[in-house]
Each structure stands twice: as C-alpha cells, then as structure tokens.
CSV table of C-alpha atoms in Angstrom, one decimal:
chain,number,residue,atom,x,y,z
A,1,MET,CA,-33.9,-33.7,48.3
A,2,GLY,CA,-32.7,-36.4,45.9
A,3,ASP,CA,-30.0,-39.0,46.5
A,4,PHE,CA,-26.5,-37.8,45.8
A,5,THR,CA,-24.7,-40.7,44.0
A,6,PHE,CA,-22.0,-41.0,41.4
A,7,THR,CA,-21.7,-44.1,39.2
A,8,GLU,CA,-18.3,-44.6,37.7
A,9,GLN,CA,-18.5,-45.1,33.9
A,10,GLU,CA,-15.0,-44.9,32.5
A,11,SER,CA,-11.7,-46.4,33.6
A,12,TYR,CA,-10.3,-42.9,34.5
A,13,GLU,CA,-13.2,-42.5,37.0
A,14,ALA,CA,-12.2,-45.6,39.0
A,15,ASN,CA,-12.5,-44.9,42.7
A,16,PHE,CA,-13.9,-41.4,42.2
A,17,ALA,CA,-17.2,-42.4,43.9
A,18,GLN,CA,-15.4,-42.5,47.2
A,19,VAL,CA,-14.0,-39.0,46.6
A,20,TYR,CA,-17.5,-37.8,45.6
A,21,ASP,CA,-19.1,-39.2,48.8
A,22,LYS,CA,-16.5,-37.9,51.1
A,23,GLU,CA,-15.5,-34.5,49.7
A,24,ILE,CA,-18.3,-33.4,47.3
A,25,VAL,CA,-21.7,-34.6,48.7
A,26,PRO,CA,-21.5,-32.6,52.0
A,27,TYR,CA,-20.9,-29.4,50.0
A,28,LEU,CA,-23.7,-30.2,47.5
A,29,ARG,CA,-26.2,-30.8,50.4
A,30,GLU,CA,-25.4,-27.4,51.9
A,31,LEU,CA,-25.4,-25.7,48.5
A,32,GLU,CA,-28.7,-27.3,47.6
A,33,GLU,CA,-30.3,-25.8,50.6
A,34,ARG,CA,-29.0,-22.4,49.6
A,35,ARG,CA,-30.2,-22.9,46.0
A,36,ILE,CA,-33.7,-23.7,47.3
A,37,ARG,CA,-33.7,-20.5,49.4
A,38,ALA,CA,-32.5,-18.5,46.5
A,39,ILE,CA,-35.3,-19.8,44.3
A,40,ARG,CA,-37.9,-19.0,47.0
A,41,ARG,CA,-36.4,-15.5,47.4
A,42,SER,CA,-36.4,-14.8,43.7
A,43,HIS,CA,-40.1,-16.0,43.5
A,44,LYS,CA,-41.0,-13.4,46.1
A,45,ILE,CA,-39.1,-10.7,44.3
A,46,MET,CA,-40.7,-11.5,41.0
A,47,ALA,CA,-44.2,-11.6,42.6
A,48,ALA,CA,-43.5,-8.1,44.1
A,49,ILE,CA,-42.3,-6.8,40.7
A,50,ALA,CA,-45.4,-8.2,39.0
A,51,MET,CA,-47.7,-6.6,41.5
A,52,VAL,CA,-46.0,-3.2,41.1
A,53,SER,CA,-46.0,-3.5,37.3
A,54,LEU,CA,-49.7,-4.3,37.3
A,55,PHE,CA,-50.5,-1.4,39.6
A,56,LEU,CA,-48.5,1.0,37.4
A,57,ALA,CA,-50.1,-0.4,34.3
A,58,TRP,CA,-53.6,0.1,35.8
A,59,ARG,CA,-52.7,3.7,36.7
A,60,ALA,CA,-51.2,4.3,33.2
A,61,TYR,CA,-54.4,2.8,31.5
A,62,GLN,CA,-56.4,5.5,33.2
A,63,LEU,CA,-54.3,8.1,31.4
A,64,ASP,CA,-54.0,6.4,28.0
A,65,PRO,CA,-54.9,2.8,26.9
A,66,VAL,CA,-51.5,2.5,25.2
A,67,LEU,CA,-49.3,3.5,28.2
A,68,PRO,CA,-49.6,0.2,30.2
A,69,ILE,CA,-47.3,-1.4,27.7
A,70,MET,CA,-44.2,0.3,29.3
A,71,PRO,CA,-44.6,-0.9,33.0
A,72,VAL,CA,-45.6,-4.4,31.8
A,73,ALA,CA,-42.6,-4.6,29.6
A,74,PHE,CA,-40.2,-3.3,32.2
A,75,GLY,CA,-41.7,-5.7,34.8
A,76,GLY,CA,-41.4,-8.6,32.4
A,77,PHE,CA,-37.7,-7.8,31.7
A,78,ALA,CA,-37.0,-7.4,35.5
A,79,CYS,CA,-38.6,-10.8,36.3
A,80,LEU,CA,-36.7,-12.5,33.5
A,81,PHE,CA,-33.4,-11.0,34.8
A,82,PHE,CA,-34.0,-12.3,38.3
A,83,TYR,CA,-35.1,-15.7,36.9
A,84,ILE,CA,-32.0,-16.1,34.8
A,85,SER,CA,-29.4,-14.8,37.2
A,86,ARG,CA,-30.8,-16.2,40.5
A,87,GLY,CA,-28.2,-19.1,40.6
A,88,ASP,CA,-25.2,-17.3,39.1
A,89,LYS,CA,-23.4,-16.8,42.4
A,90,LEU,CA,-24.0,-20.3,43.5
A,91,GLN,CA,-22.9,-21.7,40.2
A,92,GLY,CA,-19.6,-19.8,40.4
A,93,GLU,CA,-19.0,-21.2,43.9
A,94,LEU,CA,-19.8,-24.8,42.7
A,95,THR,CA,-17.4,-24.4,39.8
A,96,ALA,CA,-14.6,-23.0,41.8
A,97,PHE,CA,-15.0,-25.8,44.4
A,98,ILE,CA,-15.3,-28.8,42.1
A,99,ARG,CA,-12.8,-28.1,39.3
A,100,PRO,CA,-9.6,-28.5,41.5
A,101,ILE,CA,-11.0,-31.7,43.1
A,102,LEU,CA,-11.4,-33.3,39.6
A,103,SER,CA,-8.0,-32.2,38.3
A,104,ASP,CA,-6.3,-33.4,41.5
A,105,PHE,CA,-8.0,-36.7,41.2
A,106,MET,CA,-6.5,-37.1,37.7
A,107,GLU,CA,-3.0,-36.8,39.3
A,108,ASP,CA,-1.1,-36.2,36.1
A,109,ILE,CA,-2.9,-32.9,35.4
A,110,SER,CA,-2.0,-29.4,36.6
A,111,PHE,CA,-4.8,-27.0,36.9
A,112,SER,CA,-5.0,-23.2,36.9
A,113,GLU,CA,-8.1,-21.0,36.8
A,114,GLU,CA,-6.4,-18.3,34.6
A,115,SER,CA,-3.9,-18.2,31.8
A,116,SER,CA,-2.0,-15.4,30.0
A,117,ALA,CA,-1.5,-14.6,26.4
A,118,GLU,CA,2.2,-15.5,26.7
A,119,GLU,CA,1.3,-19.0,28.1
A,120,VAL,CA,-0.9,-19.8,25.2
A,121,GLN,CA,1.4,-18.2,22.6
A,122,LEU,CA,-1.4,-16.0,21.5
A,123,ALA,CA,0.6,-13.9,19.1
A,124,ASN,CA,1.9,-17.0,17.4
A,125,LEU,CA,-1.6,-18.5,17.1
A,126,GLU,CA,-2.7,-15.3,15.4
A,127,ARG,CA,0.2,-15.5,12.9
A,128,LEU,CA,-0.8,-19.1,12.2
A,129,CYS,CA,-4.4,-18.0,11.5
A,130,LEU,CA,-5.7,-20.3,14.2
A,131,VAL,CA,-7.4,-17.6,16.3
A,132,PRO,CA,-8.9,-14.3,15.3
A,133,LYS,CA,-7.7,-10.9,16.3
A,134,ALA,CA,-10.4,-9.5,18.6
A,135,ASP,CA,-11.4,-6.6,20.8
A,136,SER,CA,-11.5,-8.7,23.9
A,137,ARG,CA,-10.6,-12.2,24.9
A,138,THR,CA,-11.0,-14.5,27.9
A,139,LEU,CA,-8.3,-17.2,28.7
A,140,GLY,CA,-8.7,-19.9,31.3
A,141,PRO,CA,-9.0,-22.2,33.0
A,142,ARG,CA,-5.8,-24.0,31.9
A,143,ILE,CA,-4.7,-27.6,32.3
A,144,SER,CA,-1.4,-29.2,31.5
A,145,GLY,CA,0.2,-32.6,31.9
A,146,SER,CA,1.7,-35.6,30.1
A,147,TRP,CA,0.2,-38.7,28.5
A,148,ARG,CA,2.1,-41.5,27.0
A,149,GLY,CA,5.3,-39.5,27.3
A,150,VAL,CA,3.8,-36.5,25.4
A,151,ASN,CA,3.4,-33.1,27.1
A,152,TYR,CA,0.3,-31.1,26.5
A,153,GLN,CA,-1.5,-27.9,27.4
A,154,LEU,CA,-5.2,-27.0,27.1
A,155,VAL,CA,-6.8,-23.6,27.6
A,156,LYS,CA,-10.4,-22.5,27.5
A,157,ALA,CA,-10.7,-19.4,25.3
A,158,SER,CA,-13.2,-17.0,23.8
A,159,PHE,CA,-12.6,-14.1,21.4
A,160,VAL,CA,-15.2,-11.3,21.0
A,161,GLU,CA,-15.3,-8.3,18.7
A,162,ARG,CA,-17.3,-5.1,19.0
A,163,TYR,CA,-19.2,-3.6,16.0
A,164,ARG,CA,-22.0,-1.2,15.1
A,165,ASP,CA,-25.2,-2.4,13.5
A,166,HIS,CA,-27.3,-0.6,10.9
A,167,GLU,CA,-28.7,1.6,13.6
A,168,ASN,CA,-25.2,2.6,14.7
A,169,LYS,CA,-25.7,0.7,18.0
A,170,GLN,CA,-22.7,-1.0,19.5
A,171,ARG,CA,-22.9,-4.8,19.5
A,172,THR,CA,-20.7,-7.7,20.3
A,173,ARG,CA,-20.3,-11.1,18.6
A,174,THR,CA,-18.3,-14.1,19.5
A,175,LEU,CA,-15.6,-15.0,16.9
A,176,PHE,CA,-14.4,-18.1,18.7
A,177,SER,CA,-15.4,-20.0,21.8
A,178,GLY,CA,-13.7,-23.3,22.7
A,179,ILE,CA,-10.3,-24.6,23.7
A,180,LEU,CA,-6.8,-24.1,22.5
A,181,VAL,CA,-4.6,-27.2,22.7
A,182,GLU,CA,-0.9,-27.7,22.4
A,183,ILE,CA,0.6,-31.2,21.9
A,184,GLU,CA,4.3,-31.8,22.0
A,185,CYS,CA,6.0,-33.2,18.9
A,186,TRP,CA,8.9,-35.5,19.5
A,187,ASN,CA,10.5,-34.5,16.1
A,188,PRO,CA,10.8,-30.9,14.9
A,189,MET,CA,8.2,-30.1,12.2
A,190,PRO,CA,8.1,-27.5,9.5
A,191,THR,CA,5.3,-25.0,9.7
A,192,ILE,CA,2.1,-26.6,8.4
A,193,VAL,CA,-1.3,-24.9,8.7
A,194,PHE,CA,-4.6,-26.6,8.0
A,195,LEU,CA,-7.0,-23.7,7.1
A,196,PRO,CA,-10.7,-24.0,6.2
A,197,ASP,CA,-11.8,-24.5,2.6
A,198,PHE,CA,-14.3,-21.7,1.9
A,199,GLY,CA,-14.8,-22.6,-1.8
A,200,LYS,CA,-12.8,-21.5,-4.9
A,201,ILE,CA,-13.5,-17.7,-4.9
A,202,ALA,CA,-13.6,-17.3,-1.1
A,203,ASN,CA,-10.3,-19.3,-0.9
A,204,GLN,CA,-8.6,-16.8,-3.3
A,205,VAL,CA,-9.9,-13.9,-1.2
A,206,TYR,CA,-8.8,-15.5,2.1
A,207,SER,CA,-5.4,-16.5,0.6
A,208,TRP,CA,-4.8,-12.9,-0.5
A,209,ALA,CA,-5.9,-11.5,2.9
A,210,THR,CA,-3.5,-13.8,4.8
A,211,ARG,CA,-0.6,-13.7,2.3
A,212,ASP,CA,1.7,-11.9,4.8
A,213,VAL,CA,1.2,-14.3,7.7
A,214,ARG,CA,0.4,-17.8,6.3
A,215,PRO,CA,3.2,-20.1,5.0
A,216,PRO,CA,3.9,-19.6,1.2
A,217,HIS,CA,3.5,-23.1,-0.2
A,218,LYS,CA,0.2,-24.9,-0.8
A,219,LEU,CA,0.0,-28.7,-0.4
A,220,ASP,CA,-2.2,-30.8,-2.6
A,221,LEU,CA,-4.5,-33.2,-0.8
A,222,PRO,CA,-6.8,-36.1,-1.7
A,223,ASN,CA,-10.2,-34.9,-3.0
A,224,GLU,CA,-12.1,-35.8,0.2
A,225,LEU,CA,-9.7,-33.6,2.2
A,226,GLU,CA,-9.6,-30.8,-0.3
A,227,ARG,CA,-13.3,-30.2,0.4
A,228,VAL,CA,-12.4,-29.4,4.0
A,229,PHE,CA,-8.8,-28.1,4.2
A,230,GLU,CA,-6.5,-25.7,2.5
A,231,VAL,CA,-3.0,-26.7,3.7
A,232,TYR,CA,0.0,-24.4,3.6
A,233,THR,CA,3.6,-25.0,4.6
A,234,ASP,CA,7.0,-23.2,4.7
A,235,ASP,CA,8.8,-26.3,3.5
A,236,ARG,CA,6.9,-28.5,1.0
A,237,ASP,CA,9.4,-31.3,0.8
A,238,ARG,CA,9.8,-31.7,4.6
A,239,ALA,CA,6.0,-31.4,5.0
A,240,ILE,CA,5.3,-34.2,2.6
A,241,GLU,CA,8.0,-36.4,4.3
A,242,ALA,CA,6.8,-35.6,7.8
A,243,LEU,CA,3.0,-35.9,7.4
A,244,ASP,CA,1.5,-39.3,7.5
A,245,THR,CA,-0.8,-39.8,4.5
A,246,SER,CA,-3.7,-40.6,7.0
A,247,PHE,CA,-3.2,-37.5,9.1
A,248,GLY,CA,-5.9,-35.5,7.4
A,249,GLN,CA,-8.4,-38.3,8.1
A,250,LYS,CA,-7.3,-38.2,11.8
A,251,ILE,CA,-8.1,-34.5,12.0
A,252,LEU,CA,-11.5,-35.1,10.4
A,253,LYS,CA,-12.2,-37.8,12.9
A,254,MET,CA,-11.2,-35.6,15.9
A,255,SER,CA,-13.2,-32.7,14.5
A,256,GLU,CA,-16.3,-34.9,14.3
A,257,GLU,CA,-15.7,-36.2,17.9
A,258,PHE,CA,-15.1,-32.8,19.5
A,259,GLN,CA,-16.9,-30.3,17.3
A,260,GLY,CA,-19.9,-32.3,16.0
A,261,SER,CA,-21.3,-31.0,12.7
A,262,GLU,CA,-18.6,-28.4,12.1
A,263,SER,CA,-16.2,-30.2,9.9
A,264,HIS,CA,-13.2,-27.9,9.9
A,265,MET,CA,-10.9,-27.7,12.9
A,266,SER,CA,-8.1,-25.3,12.7
A,267,THR,CA,-4.7,-27.0,13.4
A,268,ALA,CA,-1.0,-26.3,12.7
A,269,PHE,CA,2.4,-27.8,13.2
A,270,GLN,CA,5.4,-25.6,14.1
A,271,GLY,CA,8.7,-26.8,15.5
A,272,ASN,CA,8.0,-29.1,18.4
A,273,THR,CA,4.4,-28.2,18.8
A,274,PHE,CA,1.1,-29.3,17.3
A,275,PHE,CA,-1.6,-26.6,17.8
A,276,MET,CA,-5.4,-27.1,17.7
A,277,ALA,CA,-8.3,-24.6,18.0
A,278,ILE,CA,-11.4,-26.6,18.8
A,279,ARG,CA,-14.9,-25.1,18.9
A,280,LEU,CA,-16.8,-27.0,21.6
A,281,ASP,CA,-20.6,-27.4,21.6
A,282,HIS,CA,-20.7,-27.1,25.4
A,283,GLY,CA,-18.9,-25.1,28.1
A,284,PHE,CA,-15.6,-26.5,29.0
A,285,LEU,CA,-15.6,-27.7,32.7
A,286,SER,CA,-19.0,-26.0,33.1
A,287,PHE,CA,-21.4,-26.7,35.9
A,288,ASP,CA,-24.5,-24.8,34.9
A,289,VAL,CA,-26.9,-27.0,37.0
A,290,MET,CA,-28.6,-24.4,39.2
A,291,SER,CA,-31.9,-24.8,37.3
A,292,ARG,CA,-32.3,-28.4,38.7
A,293,PRO,CA,-31.6,-30.3,41.9
A,294,LEU,CA,-27.8,-30.6,42.6
A,295,SER,CA,-28.3,-34.4,43.1
A,296,GLU,CA,-28.1,-34.4,39.3
A,297,VAL,CA,-24.7,-32.8,39.1
A,298,ASP,CA,-23.1,-36.2,38.4
A,299,GLU,CA,-23.9,-35.9,34.7
A,300,LYS,CA,-21.9,-32.6,34.6
A,301,ILE,CA,-19.0,-34.4,36.5
A,302,HIS,CA,-18.9,-37.1,33.8
A,303,GLN,CA,-18.8,-34.3,31.2
A,304,ALA,CA,-16.0,-32.6,33.1
A,305,PHE,CA,-14.0,-35.8,33.2
A,306,ARG,CA,-14.4,-36.1,29.4
A,307,ASP,CA,-13.2,-32.5,29.1
A,308,LEU,CA,-10.1,-33.2,31.2
A,309,THR,CA,-9.2,-36.2,29.0
A,310,ILE,CA,-9.5,-34.4,25.7
A,311,PRO,CA,-5.7,-34.1,25.4
A,312,ARG,CA,-5.4,-37.9,26.1
A,313,ARG,CA,-7.8,-38.8,23.4
A,314,ILE,CA,-6.0,-36.5,20.9
A,315,ILE,CA,-2.6,-38.0,21.7
A,316,ASP,CA,-4.1,-41.5,21.5
A,317,GLN,CA,-5.5,-40.8,18.0
A,318,ILE,CA,-2.2,-39.2,16.8
A,319,LEU,CA,0.0,-42.0,18.1
A,320,ASP,CA,-2.2,-45.0,17.2
C-alpha cells in the first residue's frame, strides 16, 4: 500500500495537508483494503465466467463449429461488465465522503449534492438558448458563495435526448455535459446573448429557428469575434454602452481555459445575472480513481479544488 500524502500546490490549498492526514487518510486506508478485496473477488467471478463460457463453447462446437461464438461473446461481455463496474459502489462512497470535506475547507462555499430546475432557472436558460430542451436531465452537485463581493452559483448539469436510429432502435445522446454558472452583476444589464457562429447559411437557419425566443437585435462585433459569436440583445444602445469592448476577448480566454479546444462558450446577461454554460473536458468534482491505488487520489483532489475555484477565476477575469 503506497504512501498517502498531499502536497499543497495553490494558495487556496494552504493547510489542507493537515485536514488530509487527519480526516481523509484513515478513510482512504480502509477503502483501499475494500478496493483490493473487490478486485480479487471480481477476478474470481471473471475466471468462473470464463470457465463456464469455454465449457459451453466446447459443447456447442460438438453440435456446430459456428455455435461457440455465442457463449464466448456472452462470457466476454459479462467479464467486461464486472471489470468496468467493480469499483462503482466504492467510487460513489468516496465521492460522497470527500466532496463535503473539500467544500467545508473552502469556508466561503455552500455545497449541495442536488439541485432543482427552479434553483438553476432552467426555463430561463432554455429561453436564452444556453441549454437544450431534452428528454432527461441531471442537476447537481451545486455550490454557491461569494468572491470579491460578487455572489455566484455553479451547478453540474447534463442533458440527454432519446432518438431512434436507422434500425428503429431507441438510443440516447448527450446534448450537454458540464456546468451552469451564475455570476451576480452589480448593475442591471439588458438581455445580451452570445450564441455560436455556425457559418453564414447555418446562422440564418438557427436565427429563424430561435426567432421567438432570442433577443431581436444583432450586435456587430470585431472580425476575430464574429468568427465565434453571434450576439443578440433586446436593447442595442444599452448593450453597446454596458459591454466593455474587451469583454468578447475575455469570454474567448475563459472558454480556452475551461473548455480547451471548443472555442464557443454559451453566455448571456440578463438583469443582475451573468449566465454561463461551460462544457468541461472532465467530470466536475469527480473521483474516478478505483482503477489505481487510492494513494494517488491526491491528483483528483487538486482537480476538485480547481473545480471549486472556477467561479473565483471567472469573477477575477471579469473584474480585472
């Protein structure tokens, strides 16, 4: 069993090593023993499945040389299922244990495992074209707090739709997976929506499809921003007056930091709130570490701290 250590890397992690040693390490040691037992148990189950599959394949071969394909395939799928899911229960326990500890350590953050459509203003986000209408959605966890005198809320969210493929089989696809962020605006803003630029023809189609929900007036932008955004507002004069000329560049910078290669990040102003829908390239506050020793969970803790400070970094970039 490896050493359980946590090396503080950022200023907001100061003194967390003591919390890690006192509150987290004893739990990790116990969970690591359970993880090892679960792996051994899954190996035995997979070995038994393999033996049964080979026996059935041998008996099937005596009837027809093609028939062994079926028991071998079913056995392979069963082994794969046990291999993938063997740590799911323990991962859920670790996540439920460690998330509140991290959020409590940050002091200015309130944490909740779940969130409602009303708390994230889902109907309003749909009207602003920031999130898709979907057959099912998952909301939570949720964090809220204040940074530099600015209130914020962040909610993990995913939106999934059901459809039928060319064989009429029902499938699902993820329309959005990431976080929904609300940042307080000190001064009331007109409605301003930053929509993606799909290209000339696609923009016309999208503009027609959203004509009943998006704001009516289009804002002209510098060329480098026109390649990324289509911006609409309900009050052109107020929007031009309220928006800093560098704000579009700030959105691009934040998009690169949080979304990586995906250049467009859906954002909108409305009243005293700035909304953001950010597609993350990793699971927010995720602790999927059951495939390796739990002594390596410190890297996931560093990532979780970065997740918890996303609103802080957004507010810093807006205000600076």
